[in-house]
Tab-separated table of C-alpha atoms in Angstrom:
chain	number	residue	atom	x	y	z
A	1	MET	CA	124.433	163.819	34.506
A	2	LEU	CA	120.841	163.599	34.409
A	3	GLU	CA	120.854	166.080	31.428
A	4	LYS	CA	123.170	163.904	29.424
A	5	MET	CA	121.068	160.291	30.272
A	6	VAL	CA	118.165	162.064	29.351
A	7	LYS	CA	119.436	163.340	25.777
A	8	ILE	CA	120.879	159.685	25.337
A	9	ASP	CA	117.650	158.376	26.294
A	10	ASP	CA	115.938	160.842	23.986
A	11	ASP	CA	118.079	159.548	21.206
A	12	ASN	CA	116.381	156.190	21.280
A	13	GLY	CA	112.838	157.954	21.049
A	14	ILE	CA	114.236	160.049	18.253
A	15	LYS	CA	115.163	156.769	16.748
A	16	LEU	CA	112.048	155.273	16.689
A	17	ILE	CA	110.655	158.802	14.774
A	18	GLU	CA	113.317	158.096	12.183
A	19	GLU	CA	112.258	154.262	11.827
A	20	GLY	CA	108.635	155.489	11.277
A	21	LYS	CA	107.354	153.892	14.685
A	22	TYR	CA	105.470	156.799	15.606
A	23	GLU	CA	102.774	155.256	18.198
A	24	GLU	CA	105.893	153.421	19.890
A	25	ALA	CA	107.909	156.953	20.207
A	26	GLN	CA	104.724	158.839	21.305
A	27	ASN	CA	104.354	156.474	24.226
A	28	PHE	CA	108.092	156.513	24.777
A	29	PHE	CA	107.807	160.329	25.516
A	30	LYS	CA	104.935	160.518	26.993
A	31	SER	CA	106.385	158.060	30.081
A	32	ARG	CA	109.102	160.919	29.971
A	33	LEU	CA	107.095	163.736	30.534
A	34	HIS	CA	107.550	164.425	34.316
A	35	LEU	CA	111.381	164.846	33.202
A	36	ASN	CA	109.983	168.379	31.875
A	37	ASN	CA	113.061	168.261	29.226
A	38	HIS	CA	112.741	169.868	25.806
A	39	LEU	CA	113.531	166.879	23.828
A	40	VAL	CA	110.566	165.003	25.299
A	41	TYR	CA	108.290	167.783	24.258
A	42	TYR	CA	109.950	167.844	20.733
A	43	GLY	CA	110.279	164.127	20.263
A	44	LEU	CA	106.241	163.821	21.387
A	45	ALA	CA	105.144	166.690	19.192
A	46	THR	CA	107.319	165.303	16.325
A	47	ALA	CA	105.691	162.075	16.503
A	48	ILE	CA	102.638	163.014	17.089
A	49	PHE	CA	102.896	165.463	14.078
A	50	LYS	CA	104.516	162.993	11.567
A	51	GLU	CA	102.053	160.504	12.133
A	52	ASN	CA	98.973	162.400	11.463
A	53	ARG	CA	99.692	165.430	9.706
A	54	SER	CA	97.678	165.088	6.600
A	55	ASN	CA	94.915	164.366	8.588
A	56	MET	CA	94.712	166.381	11.857
A	57	THR	CA	92.350	169.035	12.529
A	58	LYS	CA	92.859	172.395	13.744
A	59	GLU	CA	92.280	170.912	17.278
A	60	GLU	CA	94.933	168.308	16.890
A	61	THR	CA	97.665	170.481	15.424
A	62	ASN	CA	97.207	173.070	18.078
A	63	LYS	CA	98.096	170.666	20.857
A	64	VAL	CA	101.006	170.007	18.906
A	65	ILE	CA	102.057	173.674	18.776
A	66	LYS	CA	101.517	173.622	22.499
A	67	LEU	CA	104.046	170.946	22.790
A	68	TYR	CA	106.863	172.765	20.622
A	69	GLN	CA	106.245	175.658	22.708
A	70	GLU	CA	107.022	174.204	25.535
A	71	SER	CA	110.129	172.744	24.302
A	72	ILE	CA	110.945	176.305	23.275
A	73	GLU	CA	110.370	177.536	26.717
A	74	LEU	CA	112.781	175.044	28.095
A	75	ASN	CA	115.203	175.288	25.365
A	76	PRO	CA	115.022	178.334	22.693
A	77	ASP	CA	118.121	177.504	21.159
A	78	PHE	CA	117.052	174.324	19.795
A	79	ALA	CA	116.714	175.222	16.070
A	80	ASP	CA	114.986	171.856	15.126
A	81	THR	CA	111.750	172.845	17.377
A	82	HIS	CA	111.338	176.310	15.846
A	83	LEU	CA	111.462	174.330	12.288
A	84	MET	CA	108.733	171.864	13.133
A	85	LEU	CA	106.916	174.550	14.949
A	86	GLY	CA	106.843	176.441	11.490
A	87	MET	CA	105.745	173.349	9.918
A	88	ALA	CA	103.035	173.224	12.267
A	89	TYR	CA	101.590	176.518	11.861
A	90	GLU	CA	101.797	176.284	8.407
A	91	GLN	CA	99.465	172.469	8.894
A	92	ILE	CA	97.065	174.880	10.538
A	93	VAL	CA	97.059	177.543	7.677
A	94	SER	CA	96.422	174.716	5.193
A	95	ILE	CA	93.571	173.540	7.383
A	96	LEU	CA	92.257	177.345	7.450
A	97	ILE	CA	92.466	177.636	3.632
A	98	ASN	CA	90.340	174.633	2.944
A	99	ASP	CA	87.891	175.724	5.776
A	100	TYR	CA	87.796	179.080	3.777
A	101	LYS	CA	87.676	177.669	0.148
A	102	LYS	CA	84.329	175.643	1.681
A	103	SER	CA	82.832	178.798	2.949
A	104	PRO	CA	84.460	181.995	1.480
A	105	TYR	CA	81.342	184.403	1.782
A	106	SER	CA	81.013	184.423	5.237
A	107	ASN	CA	83.800	186.285	7.451
A	108	SER	CA	85.988	186.678	4.965
A	109	ASP	CA	88.166	189.256	6.057
A	110	GLN	CA	88.568	187.496	9.439
A	111	LYS	CA	89.414	184.433	8.046
A	112	VAL	CA	91.881	185.929	5.755
A	113	GLY	CA	93.010	187.833	8.267
A	114	GLU	CA	93.478	184.889	10.429
A	115	ILE	CA	95.236	182.924	8.308
A	116	LYS	CA	98.160	185.723	7.407
A	117	ILE	CA	98.686	186.185	11.342
A	118	ILE	CA	99.384	182.295	11.427
A	119	LEU	CA	101.494	182.141	7.966
A	120	ASP	CA	103.450	184.946	9.716
A	121	LEU	CA	103.878	182.751	13.043
A	122	ALA	CA	104.976	180.007	10.419
A	123	LYS	CA	107.489	182.386	8.729
A	124	LYS	CA	109.097	183.918	12.067
A	125	SER	CA	109.528	180.315	13.227
A	126	ILE	CA	111.129	179.160	10.147
A	127	LYS	CA	113.463	181.936	9.867
A	128	ARG	CA	114.161	181.432	13.566
A	129	ALA	CA	115.402	178.162	12.723
A	130	VAL	CA	117.712	179.199	10.126
A	131	GLU	CA	119.180	181.642	12.511
A	132	LEU	CA	120.001	179.082	14.946
A	133	ASN	CA	121.110	176.465	12.243
A	134	PRO	CA	122.311	178.014	9.109
A	135	ASN	CA	122.020	174.307	7.513
A	136	PHE	CA	118.093	174.752	7.692
A	137	HIS	CA	118.614	177.136	4.750
A	138	ASP	CA	117.697	175.202	1.980
A	139	ILE	CA	114.638	173.283	3.702
A	140	SER	CA	113.705	176.809	4.849
A	141	GLN	CA	113.595	178.476	1.545
A	142	SER	CA	111.249	175.821	0.251
A	143	GLU	CA	108.772	176.762	3.101
A	144	LEU	CA	109.119	179.943	2.717
A	145	ASN	CA	108.267	180.247	-0.488
A	146	SER	CA	105.469	177.969	-0.066
A	147	PHE	CA	103.904	180.395	2.303
A	148	GLU	CA	104.548	183.059	-0.066
A	149	ARG	CA	102.252	181.091	-2.569
A	150	LYS	CA	99.471	180.175	-0.128
A	151	LEU	CA	99.582	184.158	0.611
A	152	ILE	CA	98.953	185.130	-2.968
A	153	GLY	CA	96.507	182.226	-3.326
A	154	ILE	CA	94.194	183.679	-0.518
A	155	ASP	CA	94.385	186.943	-1.846
A	156	ASN	CA	93.556	185.931	-5.089
A	157	LEU	CA	90.641	183.394	-3.819
A	158	LYS	CA	89.478	186.194	-1.541
A	159	GLN	CA	89.613	188.708	-4.526
A	160	ASN	CA	87.810	186.430	-6.752
A	161	TYR	CA	84.930	185.800	-4.208
A	162	ASN	CA	84.515	189.487	-3.674
A	163	GLU	CA	83.995	190.242	-7.570
A	164	ARG	CA	81.546	187.046	-7.348
A	165	ILE	CA	79.476	189.023	-4.642
A	166	ARG	CA	79.903	192.330	-6.417
A	167	LEU	CA	77.990	190.422	-9.559
A	168	ASN	CA	75.259	189.083	-7.762
């Protein structure tokens, strides 16, 4: 009975997210963290992520990732969480690529390696979401294609920077 009440209550929080009321949604879910319910962690992470995605730092995005991971620990079969986790990992990749472009010559192999590892985590999360919910197939294909373009792009950047080093 409590699980059903939490679900109905969390639907109200999800509705706040859908309406773009991210701050209200964050407050809503924060006040329910004591319930230790997967939808609470999912809702809080999603409200934070959707409100700030384009301006998030690596540290802020990692906090969102931890919330999604908490949700998955409580319910590993909720496809939406896996999908959003993949998108959060992709956000980390974007941040790392931008950092790499600013300083490509220092620790190049390490930076590219980290990007590829996180991109792999993103791909695994997206693929898991599709396994759990085949309706996510179209969304996942778009995301996976974006990941492949990023991989090619980072390899090309690395190659260009390595050639410049050899020429100098």
